Short mmCIF file of C-alpha atoms in Angstrom, two decimals:
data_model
loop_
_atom_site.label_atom_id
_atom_site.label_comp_id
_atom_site.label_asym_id
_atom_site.label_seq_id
_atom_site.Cartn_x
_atom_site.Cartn_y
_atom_site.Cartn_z
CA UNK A 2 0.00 0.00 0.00
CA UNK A 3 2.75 2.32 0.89
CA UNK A 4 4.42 1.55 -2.73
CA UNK A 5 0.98 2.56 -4.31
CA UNK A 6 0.45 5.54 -2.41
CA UNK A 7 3.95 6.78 -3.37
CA UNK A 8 4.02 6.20 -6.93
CA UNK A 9 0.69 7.65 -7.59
CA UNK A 10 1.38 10.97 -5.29
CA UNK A 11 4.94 10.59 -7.68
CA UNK A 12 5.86 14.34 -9.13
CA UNK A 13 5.65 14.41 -13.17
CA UNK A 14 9.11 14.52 -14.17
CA UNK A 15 11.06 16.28 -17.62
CA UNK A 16 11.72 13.40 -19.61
CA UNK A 17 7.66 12.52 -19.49
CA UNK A 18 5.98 12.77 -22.90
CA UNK A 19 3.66 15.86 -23.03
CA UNK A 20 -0.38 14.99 -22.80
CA UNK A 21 -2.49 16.12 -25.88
CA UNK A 22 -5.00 18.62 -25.45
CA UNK A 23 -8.87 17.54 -25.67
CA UNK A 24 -10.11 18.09 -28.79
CA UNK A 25 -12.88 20.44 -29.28
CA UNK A 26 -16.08 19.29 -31.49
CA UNK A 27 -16.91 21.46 -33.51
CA UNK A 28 -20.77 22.12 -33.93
CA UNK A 29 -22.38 20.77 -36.82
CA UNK A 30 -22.64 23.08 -39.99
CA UNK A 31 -26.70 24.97 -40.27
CA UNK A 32 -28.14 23.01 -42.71
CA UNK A 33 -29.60 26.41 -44.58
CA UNK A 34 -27.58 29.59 -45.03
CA UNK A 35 -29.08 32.55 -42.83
CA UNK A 36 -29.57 36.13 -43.06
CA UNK A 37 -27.49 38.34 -41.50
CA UNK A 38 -29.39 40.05 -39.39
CA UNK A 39 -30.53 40.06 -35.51
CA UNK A 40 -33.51 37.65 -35.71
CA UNK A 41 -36.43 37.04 -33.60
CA UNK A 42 -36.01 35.36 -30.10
CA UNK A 43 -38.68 32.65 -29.46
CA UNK A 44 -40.01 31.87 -26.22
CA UNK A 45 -36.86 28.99 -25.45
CA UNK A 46 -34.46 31.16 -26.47
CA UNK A 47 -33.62 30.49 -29.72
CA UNK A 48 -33.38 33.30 -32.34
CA UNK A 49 -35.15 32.35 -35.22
CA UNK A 50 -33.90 33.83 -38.69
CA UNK A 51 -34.69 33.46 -42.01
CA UNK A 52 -33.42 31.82 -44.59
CA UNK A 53 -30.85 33.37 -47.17
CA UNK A 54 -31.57 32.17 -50.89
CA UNK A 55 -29.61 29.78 -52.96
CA UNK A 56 -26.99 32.15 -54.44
CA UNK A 57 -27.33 31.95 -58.83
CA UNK A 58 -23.98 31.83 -60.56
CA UNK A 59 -24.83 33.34 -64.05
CA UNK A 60 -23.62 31.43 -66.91
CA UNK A 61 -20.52 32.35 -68.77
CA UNK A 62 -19.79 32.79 -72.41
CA UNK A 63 -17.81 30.07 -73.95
CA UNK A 64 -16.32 30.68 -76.72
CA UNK A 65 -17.25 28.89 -80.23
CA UNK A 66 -14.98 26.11 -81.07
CA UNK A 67 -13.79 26.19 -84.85
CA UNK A 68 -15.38 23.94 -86.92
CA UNK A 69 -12.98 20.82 -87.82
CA UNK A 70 -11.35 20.13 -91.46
CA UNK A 71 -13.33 16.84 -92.58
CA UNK A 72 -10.49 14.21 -93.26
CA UNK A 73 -8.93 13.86 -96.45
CA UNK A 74 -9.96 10.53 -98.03
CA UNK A 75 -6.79 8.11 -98.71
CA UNK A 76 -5.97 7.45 -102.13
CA UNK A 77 -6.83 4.09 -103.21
CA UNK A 78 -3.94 1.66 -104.91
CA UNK A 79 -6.20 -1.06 -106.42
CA UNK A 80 -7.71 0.20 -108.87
CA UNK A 81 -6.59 -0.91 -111.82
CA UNK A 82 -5.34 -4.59 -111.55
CA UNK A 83 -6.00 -7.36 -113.50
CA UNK A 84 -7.60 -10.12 -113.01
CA UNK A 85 -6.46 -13.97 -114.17
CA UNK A 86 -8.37 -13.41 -117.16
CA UNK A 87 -7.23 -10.29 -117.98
CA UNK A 88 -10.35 -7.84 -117.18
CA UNK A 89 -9.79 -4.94 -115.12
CA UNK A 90 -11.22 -4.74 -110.91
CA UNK A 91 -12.90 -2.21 -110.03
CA UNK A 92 -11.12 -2.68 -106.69
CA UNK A 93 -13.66 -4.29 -104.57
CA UNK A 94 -12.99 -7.57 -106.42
CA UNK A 95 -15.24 -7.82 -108.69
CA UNK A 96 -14.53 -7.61 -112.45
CA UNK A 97 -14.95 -3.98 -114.56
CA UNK A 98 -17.84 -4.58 -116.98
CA UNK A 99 -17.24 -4.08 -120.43
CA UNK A 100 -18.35 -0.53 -121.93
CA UNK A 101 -20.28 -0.43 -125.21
CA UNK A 102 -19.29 0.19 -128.60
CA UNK A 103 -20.49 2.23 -131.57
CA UNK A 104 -22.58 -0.39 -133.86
CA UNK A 105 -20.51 1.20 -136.76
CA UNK A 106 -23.41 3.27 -137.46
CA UNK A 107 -22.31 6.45 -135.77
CA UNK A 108 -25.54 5.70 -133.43
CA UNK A 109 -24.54 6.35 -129.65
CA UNK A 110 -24.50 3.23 -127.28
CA UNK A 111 -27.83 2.16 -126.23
CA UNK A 112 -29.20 2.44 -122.83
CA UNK A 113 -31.67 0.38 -121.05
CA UNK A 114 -33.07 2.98 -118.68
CA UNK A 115 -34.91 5.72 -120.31
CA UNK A 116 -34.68 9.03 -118.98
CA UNK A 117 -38.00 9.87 -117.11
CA UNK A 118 -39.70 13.40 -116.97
CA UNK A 119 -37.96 15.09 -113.53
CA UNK A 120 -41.32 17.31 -113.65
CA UNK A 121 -39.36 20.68 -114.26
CA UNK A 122 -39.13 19.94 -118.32
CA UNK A 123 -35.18 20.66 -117.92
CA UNK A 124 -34.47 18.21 -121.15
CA UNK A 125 -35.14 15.07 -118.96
CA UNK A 126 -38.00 14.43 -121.24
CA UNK A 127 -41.69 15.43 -122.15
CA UNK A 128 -42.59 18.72 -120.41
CA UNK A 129 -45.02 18.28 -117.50
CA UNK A 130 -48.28 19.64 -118.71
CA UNK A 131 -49.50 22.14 -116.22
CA UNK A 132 -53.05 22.25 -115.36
CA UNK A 133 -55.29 24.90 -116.77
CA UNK A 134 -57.62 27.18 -114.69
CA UNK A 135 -61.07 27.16 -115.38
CA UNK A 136 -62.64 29.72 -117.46
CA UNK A 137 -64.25 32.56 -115.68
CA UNK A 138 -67.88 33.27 -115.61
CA UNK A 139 -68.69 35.61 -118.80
CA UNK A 140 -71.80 37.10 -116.92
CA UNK A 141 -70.41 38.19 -113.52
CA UNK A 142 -67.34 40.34 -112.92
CA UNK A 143 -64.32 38.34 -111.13
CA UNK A 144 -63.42 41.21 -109.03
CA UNK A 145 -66.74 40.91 -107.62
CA UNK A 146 -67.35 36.91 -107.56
CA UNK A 147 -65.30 34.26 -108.82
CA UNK A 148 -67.54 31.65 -110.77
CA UNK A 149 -66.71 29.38 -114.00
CA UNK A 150 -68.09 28.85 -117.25
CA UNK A 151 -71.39 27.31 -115.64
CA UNK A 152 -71.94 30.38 -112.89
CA UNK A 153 -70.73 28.30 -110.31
CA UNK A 154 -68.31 28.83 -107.49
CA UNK A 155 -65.12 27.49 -107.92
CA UNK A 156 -65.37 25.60 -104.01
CA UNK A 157 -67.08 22.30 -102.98
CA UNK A 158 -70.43 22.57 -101.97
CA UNK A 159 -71.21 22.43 -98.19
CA UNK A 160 -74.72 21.88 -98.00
CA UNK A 161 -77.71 21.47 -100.79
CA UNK A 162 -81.97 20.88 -100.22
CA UNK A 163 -84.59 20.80 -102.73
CA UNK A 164 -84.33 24.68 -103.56
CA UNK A 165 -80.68 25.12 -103.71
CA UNK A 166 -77.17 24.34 -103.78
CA UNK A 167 -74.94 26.25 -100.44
CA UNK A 168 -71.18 27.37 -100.82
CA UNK A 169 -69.33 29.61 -97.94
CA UNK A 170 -67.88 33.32 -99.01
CA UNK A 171 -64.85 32.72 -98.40
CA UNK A 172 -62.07 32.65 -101.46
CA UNK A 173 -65.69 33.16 -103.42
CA UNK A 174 -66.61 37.28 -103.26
CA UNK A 175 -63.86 39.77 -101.94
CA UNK A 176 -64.37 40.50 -98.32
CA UNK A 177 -64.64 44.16 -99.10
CA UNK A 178 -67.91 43.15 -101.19
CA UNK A 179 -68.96 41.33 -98.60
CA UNK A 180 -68.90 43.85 -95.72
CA UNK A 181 -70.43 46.26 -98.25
CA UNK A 182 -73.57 43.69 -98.58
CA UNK A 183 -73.45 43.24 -95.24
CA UNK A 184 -73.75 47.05 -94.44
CA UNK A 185 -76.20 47.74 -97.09
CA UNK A 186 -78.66 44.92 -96.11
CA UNK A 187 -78.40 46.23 -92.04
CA UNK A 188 -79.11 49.86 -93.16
CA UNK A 189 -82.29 48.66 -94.87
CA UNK A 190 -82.77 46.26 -91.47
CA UNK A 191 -82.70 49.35 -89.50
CA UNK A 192 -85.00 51.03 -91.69
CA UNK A 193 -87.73 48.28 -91.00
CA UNK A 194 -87.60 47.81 -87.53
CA UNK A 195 -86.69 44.18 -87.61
CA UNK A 196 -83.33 42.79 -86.61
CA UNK A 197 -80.24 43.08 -88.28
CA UNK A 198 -78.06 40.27 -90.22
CA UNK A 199 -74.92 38.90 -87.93
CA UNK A 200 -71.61 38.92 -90.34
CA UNK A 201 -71.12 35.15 -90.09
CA UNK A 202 -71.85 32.76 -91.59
CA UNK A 203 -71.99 34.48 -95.21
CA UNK A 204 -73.58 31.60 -98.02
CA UNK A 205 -73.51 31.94 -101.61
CA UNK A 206 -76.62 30.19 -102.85
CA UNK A 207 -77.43 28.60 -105.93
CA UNK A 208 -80.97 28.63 -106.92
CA UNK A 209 -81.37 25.24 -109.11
CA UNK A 210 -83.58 25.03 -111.69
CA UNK A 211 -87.35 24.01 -110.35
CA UNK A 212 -87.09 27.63 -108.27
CA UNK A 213 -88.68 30.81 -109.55
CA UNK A 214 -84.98 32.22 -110.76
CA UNK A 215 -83.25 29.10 -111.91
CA UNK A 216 -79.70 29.65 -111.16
CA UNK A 217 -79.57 32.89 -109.81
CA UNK A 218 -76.80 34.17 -107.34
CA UNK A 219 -77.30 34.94 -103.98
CA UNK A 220 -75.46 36.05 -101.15
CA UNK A 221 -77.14 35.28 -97.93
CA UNK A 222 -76.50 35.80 -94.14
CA UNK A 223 -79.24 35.32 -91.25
CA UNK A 224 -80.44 36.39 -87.74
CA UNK A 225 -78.95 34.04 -85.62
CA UNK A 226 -78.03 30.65 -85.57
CA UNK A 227 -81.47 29.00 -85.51
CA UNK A 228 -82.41 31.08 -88.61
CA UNK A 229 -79.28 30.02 -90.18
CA UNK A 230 -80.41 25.82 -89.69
CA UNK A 231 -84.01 26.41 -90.35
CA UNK A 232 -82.95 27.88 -93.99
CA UNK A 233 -80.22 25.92 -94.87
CA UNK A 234 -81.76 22.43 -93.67
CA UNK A 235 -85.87 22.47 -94.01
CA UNK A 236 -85.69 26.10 -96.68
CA UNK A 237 -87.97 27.78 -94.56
CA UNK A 238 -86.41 31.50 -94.67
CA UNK A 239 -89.00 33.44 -92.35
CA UNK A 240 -85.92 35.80 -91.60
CA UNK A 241 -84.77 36.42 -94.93
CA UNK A 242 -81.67 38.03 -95.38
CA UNK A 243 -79.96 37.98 -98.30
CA UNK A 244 -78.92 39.26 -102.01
CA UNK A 245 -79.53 38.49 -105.12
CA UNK A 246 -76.42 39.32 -107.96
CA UNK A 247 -78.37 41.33 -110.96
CA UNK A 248 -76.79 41.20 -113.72
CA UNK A 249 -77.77 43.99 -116.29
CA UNK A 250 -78.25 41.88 -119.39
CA UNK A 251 -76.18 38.35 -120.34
CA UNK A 252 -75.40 39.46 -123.38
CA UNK A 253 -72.09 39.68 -122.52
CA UNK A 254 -71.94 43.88 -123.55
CA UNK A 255 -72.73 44.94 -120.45
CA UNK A 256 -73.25 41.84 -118.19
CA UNK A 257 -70.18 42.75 -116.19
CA UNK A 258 -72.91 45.34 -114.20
CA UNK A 259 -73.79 43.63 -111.69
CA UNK A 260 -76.71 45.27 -109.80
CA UNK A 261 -77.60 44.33 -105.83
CA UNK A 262 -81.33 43.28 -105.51
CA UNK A 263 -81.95 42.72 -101.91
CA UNK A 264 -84.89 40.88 -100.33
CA UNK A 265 -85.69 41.32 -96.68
CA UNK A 266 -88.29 39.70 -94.69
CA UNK A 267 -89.89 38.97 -91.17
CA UNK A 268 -92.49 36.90 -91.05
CA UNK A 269 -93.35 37.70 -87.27
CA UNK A 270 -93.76 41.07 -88.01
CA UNK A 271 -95.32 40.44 -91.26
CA UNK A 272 -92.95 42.30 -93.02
CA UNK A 273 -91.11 42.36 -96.34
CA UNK A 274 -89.35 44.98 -98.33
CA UNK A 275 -86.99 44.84 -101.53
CA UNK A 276 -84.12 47.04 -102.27
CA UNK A 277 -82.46 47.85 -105.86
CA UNK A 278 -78.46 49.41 -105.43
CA UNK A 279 -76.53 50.21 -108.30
CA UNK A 280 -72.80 49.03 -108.99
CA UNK A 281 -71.87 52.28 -107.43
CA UNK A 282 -73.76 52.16 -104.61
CA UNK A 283 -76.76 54.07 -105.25
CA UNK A 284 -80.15 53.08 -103.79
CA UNK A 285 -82.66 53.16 -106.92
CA UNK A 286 -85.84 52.60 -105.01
CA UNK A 287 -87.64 50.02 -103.11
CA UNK A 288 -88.04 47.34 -105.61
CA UNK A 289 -86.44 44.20 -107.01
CA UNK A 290 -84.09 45.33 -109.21
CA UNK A 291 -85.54 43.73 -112.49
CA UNK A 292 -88.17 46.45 -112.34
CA UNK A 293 -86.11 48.96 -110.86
CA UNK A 294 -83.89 48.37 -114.56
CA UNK A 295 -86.82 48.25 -116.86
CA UNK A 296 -89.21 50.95 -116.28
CA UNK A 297 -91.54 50.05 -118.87
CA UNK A 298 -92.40 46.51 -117.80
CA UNK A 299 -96.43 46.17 -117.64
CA UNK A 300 -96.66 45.44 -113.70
CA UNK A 301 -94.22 48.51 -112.74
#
């Protein structure tokens, strides 16, 4: 006991080895960067701060890289050689075919493919015929309507009943006719008291031939939409709107004068009026536009 009590109550001496100091633990890293600023103490203590946001490193230019020369093919060395029967190789082994001779004739070698017609008529053959466009009405004016031979439009036809065939306006009249129909048939709306034509949709019409104007041209538009089916689908037109193309005669003189006859109705009014306008514009009365045209007609 006496040995024990001595060596631990021993002095340190020089020649001992020098203890390490503890080593501090660090505190963990904040798992979100903070403002700098003095933050709000809670009720434990703690000073709450917000959050700083994630910092955005714009991109940087980098420069274009110069395109690189494509490689120069390597000259080939067997072309050329001869075969064991004396023909020439191509250089993939297989044997050079023979080329043609003159026939003694002076006629060029013959060729099994014929040259086909590349479309463009460069020389390659018979020119590609190009396809004609139909001849233009000789009654109405083309700036005004576009119709054929027959005084048709030149577009499908969308709908047809038993009084007449339907096409839309559209790459038919110009749109400046149209808005000038539509103005001129709302002015004479307005006039009547009933209600006025909406712009779409705009109909040329077709009359066909058991009707009281076999193929006459109109250009209708309608109330609303259930005037629009009613007409189209069953032909009963109780809100007419719409315009009949007058041509001045179809002699072909003068037939390029195309007069506006307009027809407007309301049959819950009991209404109906018709209106004559001139190429230019001018209202000639309150008519149909045949009589307006020929005063001297019996029932004028």
């Amino acid at each position: 006991m006496l040995v024990l009590t001595g060596l631990a109550s021993s002095p340190a001496f020089a020649s001992d080895a020098p203890k390490k100091p503890a080593v501090k633990e660090e505190p963990p890293k904040p798992k979100f960067d903070y403002v700098e600023e003095a933050g709000e103490p809670g009720r434990s203590g703690y000073v709450y701060k917000r959050v700083a946001k994630p910092k955005f490193e714009e991109p940087q230019e980098v420069p274009k890289a110069e395109p690189k020369e494509p490689p120069k093919p390597e000259p080939k060395d067997d072309h050329g050689k001869k075969d064991d029967h004396g023909k020439k190789d191509d250089g993939h082994g297989a044997p050079k075919k023979e080329e043609k001779k003159d026939d003694g004739h002076g006629a060029p070698p013959k060729k099994d493919d014929k040259k086909k017609d590349d479309g463009h008529g460069g020389g390659h053959g018979k020119e590609a015929k190009k396809a004609e466009p139909p001849a233009a009405s000789a009654v109405y004016d083309s700036a005004v309507i576009k119709l054929n031979s027959n005084n048709r439009p030149l577009t499908p036809v969308v709908f047809s009943n038993a009084y007449a065939d339907y096409f839309v306006c559209h790459k038919t009249i110009k749109t400046k006719y149209r808005d000038t129909v539509l103005a001129e048939m709302n002015t004479f709306a307005d006039r009547m008291g009933i209600a006025r034509a909406q712009d779409m949709p705009c109909m040329i019409k077709v009359a066909k031939p058991n009707t009281r104007f076999p193929g006459a041209i109109y250009i209708e538009f309608y109330t609303d939409v259930k005037a629009e089916k009613a007409c189209i689908k069953k032909g009963e037109c109780g809100s007419t709107r719409l315009m009949m193309l007058h041509p001045k005669d179809k002699t072909g003189l003068k037939s390029q004068e195309v007069y506006r006859s307009y027809v407007l109705t309301d049959e819950k009014k009991f209404r109906r009026a018709n209106f004559c306008v001139s190429p230019e514009g001018q209202l000639l009365g309150e008519k149909h536009c045949y009589v307006a045209l020929n005063p001297d007609w019996l029932f004028n």
